[in-house]
């Protein structure tokens, strides 16, 4: 059974991440979150991701997401990594 991933932001680097994980039977990207629902929905449509969420908090609260990829600016990594761990990700 694949590990279900969520992506925190619609950053350009996500395209490289998705290209790298698409062929793996062990990874399934199930959600994308952005600061706006519109951006998340557009990215989800373009990349075949089933759920688009309107906030990073919603991604952390999503019970279908087991692991979170955090391609935010480096200055935000610690805060969101701690929040993800606290959410059980």
N, CA, C and O atoms as a GROMACS GRO file, in nm:
protein
  356
    1UNK      N    1   0.085  -0.119   0.000
    1UNK     CA    2   0.000   0.000   0.000
    1UNK      C    3   0.089   0.124   0.000
    1UNK      O    4   0.180   0.134   0.082
    2UNK      N    5   0.064   0.217  -0.090
    2UNK     CA    6   0.150   0.336  -0.097
    2UNK      C    7   0.129   0.431   0.021
    2UNK      O    8   0.022   0.435   0.081
    3UNK      N    9   0.233   0.505   0.052
    3UNK     CA   10   0.226   0.611   0.152
    3UNK      C   11   0.161   0.731   0.086
    3UNK      O   12   0.198   0.770  -0.025
    4UNK      N   13   0.062   0.790   0.154
    4UNK     CA   14  -0.015   0.902   0.098
    4UNK      C   15   0.048   1.036   0.139
    4UNK      O   16   0.058   1.069   0.257
    5UNK      N   17   0.089   1.110   0.038
    5UNK     CA   18   0.158   1.238   0.058
    5UNK      C   19   0.065   1.356   0.028
    5UNK      O   20  -0.026   1.346  -0.054
    6UNK      N   21   0.090   1.467   0.098
    6UNK     CA   22   0.030   1.595   0.067
    6UNK      C   23   0.142   1.695   0.042
    6UNK      O   24   0.250   1.685   0.101
    7UNK      N   25   0.116   1.790  -0.044
    7UNK     CA   26   0.216   1.892  -0.076
    7UNK      C   27   0.169   2.026  -0.022
    7UNK      O   28   0.055   2.066  -0.044
    8UNK      N   29   0.257   2.093   0.050
    8UNK     CA   30   0.226   2.220   0.114
    8UNK      C   31   0.278   2.334   0.026
    8UNK      O   32   0.393   2.377   0.042
    9UNK      N   33   0.198   2.382  -0.062
    9UNK     CA   34   0.219   2.496  -0.151
    9UNK      C   35   0.219   2.451  -0.296
    9UNK      O   36   0.231   2.333  -0.327
   10UNK      N   37   0.206   2.548  -0.383
   10UNK     CA   38   0.207   2.521  -0.527
   10UNK      C   39   0.337   2.570  -0.589
   10UNK      O   40   0.339   2.613  -0.704
   11UNK      N   41   0.444   2.562  -0.514
   11UNK     CA   42   0.575   2.609  -0.560
   11UNK      C   43   0.619   2.538  -0.687
   11UNK      O   44   0.581   2.423  -0.711
   12UNK      N   45   0.697   2.605  -0.766
   12UNK     CA   46   0.744   2.550  -0.894
   12UNK      C   47   0.824   2.421  -0.875
   12UNK      O   48   0.817   2.332  -0.960
   13UNK      N   49   0.898   2.409  -0.767
   13UNK     CA   50   0.978   2.289  -0.744
   13UNK      C   51   0.893   2.163  -0.731
   13UNK      O   52   0.943   2.052  -0.748
   14UNK      N   53   0.765   2.179  -0.702
   14UNK     CA   54   0.676   2.063  -0.691
   14UNK      C   55   0.672   1.983  -0.820
   14UNK      O   56   0.652   1.862  -0.817
   15UNK      N   57   0.692   2.049  -0.932
   15UNK     CA   58   0.691   1.977  -1.060
   15UNK      C   59   0.804   1.874  -1.064
   15UNK      O   60   0.787   1.764  -1.116
   16UNK      N   61   0.919   1.911  -1.009
   16UNK     CA   62   1.031   1.817  -1.002
   16UNK      C   63   1.002   1.705  -0.902
   16UNK      O   64   1.031   1.588  -0.929
   17UNK      N   65   0.944   1.740  -0.790
   17UNK     CA   66   0.906   1.641  -0.690
   17UNK      C   67   0.809   1.540  -0.751
   17UNK      O   68   0.827   1.419  -0.737
   18UNK      N   69   0.705   1.590  -0.816
   18UNK     CA   70   0.605   1.502  -0.876
   18UNK      C   71   0.666   1.413  -0.984
   18UNK      O   72   0.632   1.295  -0.994
   19UNK      N   73   0.754   1.468  -1.065
   19UNK     CA   74   0.819   1.388  -1.169
   19UNK      C   75   0.899   1.274  -1.106
   19UNK      O   76   0.907   1.165  -1.162
   20UNK      N   77   0.957   1.299  -0.991
   20UNK     CA   78   1.038   1.198  -0.925
   20UNK      C   79   0.957   1.089  -0.857
   20UNK      O   80   1.002   0.975  -0.849
   21UNK      N   81   0.838   1.122  -0.808
   21UNK     CA   82   0.759   1.022  -0.734
   21UNK      C   83   0.653   0.953  -0.818
   21UNK      O   84   0.601   0.850  -0.777
   22UNK      N   85   0.621   1.007  -0.932
   22UNK     CA   86   0.512   0.951  -1.014
   22UNK      C   87   0.530   0.803  -1.048
   22UNK      O   88   0.432   0.729  -1.053
   23UNK      N   89   0.651   0.758  -1.070
   23UNK     CA   90   0.673   0.620  -1.107
   23UNK      C   91   0.682   0.523  -0.991
   23UNK      O   92   0.696   0.403  -1.013
   24UNK      N   93   0.674   0.572  -0.869
   24UNK     CA   94   0.691   0.486  -0.753
   24UNK      C   95   0.558   0.426  -0.709
   24UNK      O   96   0.461   0.499  -0.686
   25UNK      N   97   0.552   0.294  -0.696
   25UNK     CA   98   0.430   0.232  -0.643
   25UNK      C   99   0.416   0.252  -0.492
   25UNK      O  100   0.314   0.215  -0.434
   26UNK      N  101   0.518   0.310  -0.429
   26UNK     CA  102   0.517   0.328  -0.284
   26UNK      C  103   0.470   0.467  -0.240
   26UNK      O  104   0.455   0.493  -0.121
   27UNK      N  105   0.446   0.556  -0.337
   27UNK     CA  106   0.406   0.693  -0.305
   27UNK      C  107   0.282   0.730  -0.384
   27UNK      O  108   0.274   0.706  -0.505
   28UNK      N  109   0.185   0.789  -0.316
   28UNK     CA  110   0.066   0.843  -0.381
   28UNK      C  111   0.046   0.986  -0.331
   28UNK      O  112   0.027   1.007  -0.212
   29UNK      N  113   0.049   1.083  -0.421
   29UNK     CA  114   0.024   1.222  -0.384
   29UNK      C  115  -0.128   1.241  -0.388
   29UNK      O  116  -0.189   1.232  -0.494
   30UNK      N  117  -0.188   1.268  -0.272
   30UNK     CA  118  -0.333   1.273  -0.261
   30UNK      C  119  -0.390   1.412  -0.239
   30UNK      O  120  -0.511   1.432  -0.252
   31UNK      N  121  -0.304   1.510  -0.205
   31UNK     CA  122  -0.357   1.644  -0.175
   31UNK      C  123  -0.250   1.750  -0.201
   31UNK      O  124  -0.130   1.725  -0.190
   32UNK      N  125  -0.300   1.868  -0.235
   32UNK     CA  126  -0.216   1.988  -0.252
   32UNK      C  127  -0.283   2.100  -0.175
   32UNK      O  128  -0.405   2.116  -0.181
   33UNK      N  129  -0.206   2.178  -0.103
   33UNK     CA  130  -0.260   2.293  -0.028
   33UNK      C  131  -0.190   2.419  -0.074
   33UNK      O  132  -0.072   2.419  -0.108
   34UNK      N  133  -0.266   2.527  -0.073
   34UNK     CA  134  -0.212   2.658  -0.105
   34UNK      C  135  -0.276   2.760  -0.013
   34UNK      O  136  -0.366   2.727   0.065
   35UNK      N  137  -0.230   2.883  -0.023
   35UNK     CA  138  -0.291   2.989   0.058
   35UNK      C  139  -0.427   3.028   0.004
   35UNK      O  140  -0.505   3.093   0.073
   36UNK      N  141  -0.456   2.989  -0.121
   36UNK     CA  142  -0.588   3.014  -0.178
   36UNK      C  143  -0.642   2.886  -0.241
   36UNK      O  144  -0.566   2.808  -0.298
   37UNK      N  145  -0.771   2.866  -0.231
   37UNK     CA  146  -0.835   2.748  -0.291
   37UNK      C  147  -0.815   2.747  -0.441
   37UNK      O  148  -0.793   2.641  -0.500
   38UNK      N  149  -0.824   2.864  -0.504
   38UNK     CA  150  -0.811   2.871  -0.650
   38UNK      C  151  -0.676   2.819  -0.697
   38UNK      O  152  -0.669   2.741  -0.792
   39UNK      N  153  -0.570   2.860  -0.632
   39UNK     CA  154  -0.436   2.815  -0.670
   39UNK      C  155  -0.422   2.665  -0.649
   39UNK      O  156  -0.365   2.595  -0.733
   40UNK      N  157  -0.473   2.614  -0.538
   40UNK     CA  158  -0.466   2.471  -0.510
   40UNK      C  159  -0.547   2.392  -0.613
   40UNK      O  160  -0.501   2.289  -0.662
   41UNK      N  161  -0.666   2.441  -0.646
   41UNK     CA  162  -0.749   2.371  -0.744
   41UNK      C  163  -0.685   2.368  -0.882
   41UNK      O  164  -0.689   2.265  -0.950
   42UNK      N  165  -0.627   2.478  -0.923
   42UNK     CA  166  -0.562   2.483  -1.054
   42UNK      C  167  -0.443   2.385  -1.058
   42UNK      O  168  -0.428   2.311  -1.155
   43UNK      N  169  -0.361   2.386  -0.955
   43UNK     CA  170  -0.246   2.296  -0.951
   43UNK      C  171  -0.292   2.150  -0.950
   43UNK      O  172  -0.235   2.066  -1.019
   44UNK      N  173  -0.395   2.121  -0.872
   44UNK     CA  174  -0.448   1.984  -0.864
   44UNK      C  175  -0.498   1.937  -1.000
   44UNK      O  176  -0.470   1.825  -1.040
   45UNK      N  177  -0.571   2.023  -1.070
   45UNK     CA  178  -0.620   1.988  -1.205
   45UNK      C  179  -0.504   1.959  -1.300
   45UNK      O  180  -0.505   1.860  -1.372
   46UNK      N  181  -0.406   2.048  -1.299
   46UNK     CA  182  -0.293   2.035  -1.392
   46UNK      C  183  -0.209   1.910  -1.365
   46UNK      O  184  -0.144   1.859  -1.456
   47UNK      N  185  -0.210   1.861  -1.241
   47UNK     CA  186  -0.120   1.753  -1.204
   47UNK      C  187  -0.190   1.626  -1.157
   47UNK      O  188  -0.126   1.534  -1.106
   48UNK      N  189  -0.321   1.622  -1.174
   48UNK     CA  190  -0.395   1.500  -1.140
   48UNK      C  191  -0.395   1.464  -0.993
   48UNK      O  192  -0.387   1.346  -0.957
   49UNK      N  193  -0.404   1.564  -0.909
   49UNK     CA  194  -0.409   1.541  -0.764
   49UNK      C  195  -0.554   1.550  -0.720
   49UNK      O  196  -0.624   1.645  -0.755
   50UNK      N  197  -0.600   1.452  -0.644
   50UNK     CA  198  -0.742   1.440  -0.615
   50UNK      C  199  -0.801   1.549  -0.526
   50UNK      O  200  -0.916   1.588  -0.545
   51UNK      N  201  -0.725   1.600  -0.430
   51UNK     CA  202  -0.781   1.700  -0.338
   51UNK      C  203  -0.699   1.828  -0.339
   51UNK      O  204  -0.576   1.826  -0.338
   52UNK      N  205  -0.771   1.940  -0.340
   52UNK     CA  206  -0.710   2.073  -0.332
   52UNK      C  207  -0.762   2.139  -0.204
   52UNK      O  208  -0.883   2.146  -0.181
   53UNK      N  209  -0.671   2.186  -0.121
   53UNK     CA  210  -0.708   2.244   0.007
   53UNK      C  211  -0.667   2.391   0.013
   53UNK      O  212  -0.564   2.430  -0.042
   54UNK      N  213  -0.749   2.471   0.081
   54UNK     CA  214  -0.731   2.615   0.081
   54UNK      C  215  -0.638   2.667   0.190
   54UNK      O  216  -0.624   2.788   0.206
   55UNK      N  217  -0.575   2.577   0.267
   55UNK     CA  218  -0.481   2.625   0.369
   55UNK      C  219  -0.385   2.512   0.405
   55UNK      O  220  -0.414   2.394   0.386
   56UNK      N  221  -0.271   2.552   0.456
   56UNK     CA  222  -0.174   2.453   0.501
   56UNK      C  223  -0.227   2.379   0.624
   56UNK      O  224  -0.200   2.260   0.643
   57UNK      N  225  -0.302   2.449   0.707
   57UNK     CA  226  -0.361   2.386   0.824
   57UNK      C  227  -0.457   2.274   0.784
   57UNK      O  228  -0.461   2.169   0.848
   58UNK      N  229  -0.534   2.298   0.678
   58UNK     CA  230  -0.627   2.194   0.629
   58UNK      C  231  -0.551   2.071   0.581
   58UNK      O  232  -0.597   1.959   0.600
   59UNK      N  233  -0.436   2.091   0.521
   59UNK     CA  234  -0.354   1.978   0.477
   59UNK      C  235  -0.309   1.896   0.598
   59UNK      O  236  -0.314   1.773   0.595
   60UNK      N  237  -0.264   1.963   0.702
   60UNK     CA  238  -0.219   1.892   0.822
   60UNK      C  239  -0.333   1.820   0.893
   60UNK      O  240  -0.311   1.720   0.960
   61UNK      N  241  -0.454   1.871   0.879
   61UNK     CA  242  -0.571   1.810   0.943
   61UNK      C  243  -0.631   1.697   0.860
   61UNK      O  244  -0.715   1.622   0.909
   62UNK      N  245  -0.590   1.683   0.735
   62UNK     CA  246  -0.647   1.583   0.645
   62UNK      C  247  -0.605   1.442   0.690
   62UNK      O  248  -0.486   1.411   0.690
   63UNK      N  249  -0.701   1.358   0.727
   63UNK     CA  250  -0.666   1.224   0.775
   63UNK      C  251  -0.614   1.132   0.665
   63UNK      O  252  -0.556   1.027   0.695
   64UNK      N  253  -0.633   1.167   0.540
   64UNK     CA  254  -0.584   1.085   0.429
   64UNK      C  255  -0.437   1.111   0.398
   64UNK      O  256  -0.374   1.032   0.328
   65UNK      N  257  -0.382   1.219   0.450
   65UNK     CA  258  -0.242   1.254   0.427
   65UNK      C  259  -0.157   1.198   0.541
   65UNK      O  260  -0.181   1.226   0.658
   66UNK      N  261  -0.057   1.118   0.503
   66UNK     CA  262   0.032   1.058   0.603
   66UNK      C  263   0.164   1.133   0.614
   66UNK      O  264   0.223   1.141   0.722
   67UNK      N  265   0.211   1.188   0.502
   67UNK     CA  266   0.341   1.255   0.495
   67UNK      C  267   0.321   1.387   0.421
   67UNK      O  268   0.241   1.396   0.328
   68UNK      N  269   0.396   1.489   0.463
   68UNK     CA  270   0.384   1.620   0.400
   68UNK      C  271   0.518   1.662   0.340
   68UNK      O  272   0.621   1.658   0.406
   69UNK      N  273   0.513   1.703   0.214
   69UNK     CA  274   0.629   1.764   0.148
   69UNK      C  275   0.616   1.914   0.167
   69UNK      O  276   0.511   1.971   0.135
   70UNK      N  277   0.721   1.979   0.218
   70UNK     CA  278   0.714   2.121   0.254
   70UNK      C  279   0.813   2.201   0.170
   70UNK      O  280   0.925   2.225   0.213
   71UNK      N  281   0.772   2.244   0.050
   71UNK     CA  282   0.860   2.322  -0.036
   71UNK      C  283   0.844   2.473  -0.016
   71UNK      O  284   0.842   2.549  -0.112
   72UNK      N  285   0.832   2.513   0.108
   72UNK     CA  286   0.818   2.655   0.141
   72UNK      C  287   0.957   2.717   0.151
   72UNK      O  288   1.057   2.646   0.149
   73UNK      N  289   0.964   2.850   0.161
   73UNK     CA  290   1.095   2.914   0.183
   73UNK      C  291   1.163   2.855   0.307
   73UNK      O  292   1.097   2.817   0.403
   74UNK      N  293   1.295   2.848   0.302
   74UNK     CA  294   1.371   2.786   0.411
   74UNK      C  295   1.336   2.842   0.548
   74UNK      O  296   1.335   2.769   0.647
   75UNK      N  297   1.308   2.971   0.555
   75UNK     CA  298   1.276   3.034   0.684
   75UNK      C  299   1.147   2.980   0.745
   75UNK      O  300   1.121   3.004   0.863
   76UNK      N  301   1.067   2.910   0.668
   76UNK     CA  302   0.939   2.856   0.717
   76UNK      C  303   0.945   2.706   0.747
   76UNK      O  304   0.849   2.650   0.799
   77UNK      N  305   1.055   2.642   0.715
   77UNK     CA  306   1.063   2.496   0.729
   77UNK      C  307   1.046   2.448   0.872
   77UNK      O  308   0.971   2.353   0.896
   78UNK      N  309   1.114   2.509   0.967
   78UNK     CA  310   1.107   2.461   1.106
   78UNK      C  311   0.964   2.469   1.158
   78UNK      O  312   0.911   2.371   1.210
   79UNK      N  313   0.901   2.584   1.144
   79UNK     CA  314   0.766   2.603   1.196
   79UNK      C  315   0.670   2.499   1.138
   79UNK      O  316   0.597   2.433   1.213
   80UNK      N  317   0.668   2.484   1.006
   80UNK     CA  318   0.574   2.391   0.944
   80UNK      C  319   0.613   2.246   0.966
   80UNK      O  320   0.526   2.159   0.969
   81UNK      N  321   0.740   2.217   0.980
   81UNK     CA  322   0.782   2.079   1.011
   81UNK      C  323   0.735   2.040   1.151
   81UNK      O  324   0.686   1.929   1.172
   82UNK      N  325   0.748   2.132   1.247
   82UNK     CA  326   0.702   2.106   1.382
   82UNK      C  327   0.550   2.088   1.383
   82UNK      O  328   0.498   1.997   1.448
   83UNK      N  329   0.479   2.174   1.311
   83UNK     CA  330   0.333   2.162   1.304
   83UNK      C  331   0.292   2.028   1.242
   83UNK      O  332   0.198   1.963   1.288
   84UNK      N  333   0.364   1.987   1.138
   84UNK     CA  334   0.333   1.858   1.074
   84UNK      C  335   0.356   1.743   1.172
   84UNK      O  336   0.273   1.652   1.181
   85UNK      N  337   0.465   1.747   1.245
   85UNK     CA  338   0.491   1.643   1.344
   85UNK      C  339   0.384   1.641   1.452
   85UNK      O  340   0.338   1.534   1.493
   86UNK      N  341   0.344   1.759   1.499
   86UNK     CA  342   0.239   1.768   1.600
   86UNK      C  343   0.105   1.714   1.548
   86UNK      O  344   0.023   1.666   1.625
   87UNK      N  345   0.084   1.722   1.416
   87UNK     CA  346  -0.038   1.671   1.354
   87UNK      C  347  -0.027   1.522   1.322
   87UNK      O  348  -0.121   1.463   1.268
   88UNK      N  349   0.086   1.461   1.355
   88UNK     CA  350   0.102   1.319   1.333
   88UNK      C  351   0.151   1.282   1.195
   88UNK      O  352   0.137   1.167   1.152
   89UNK      N  353   0.207   1.378   1.125
   89UNK     CA  354   0.258   1.354   0.990
   89UNK      C  355   0.406   1.321   0.994
   89UNK      O  356   0.468   1.297   0.890
   0.00000   0.00000   0.00000
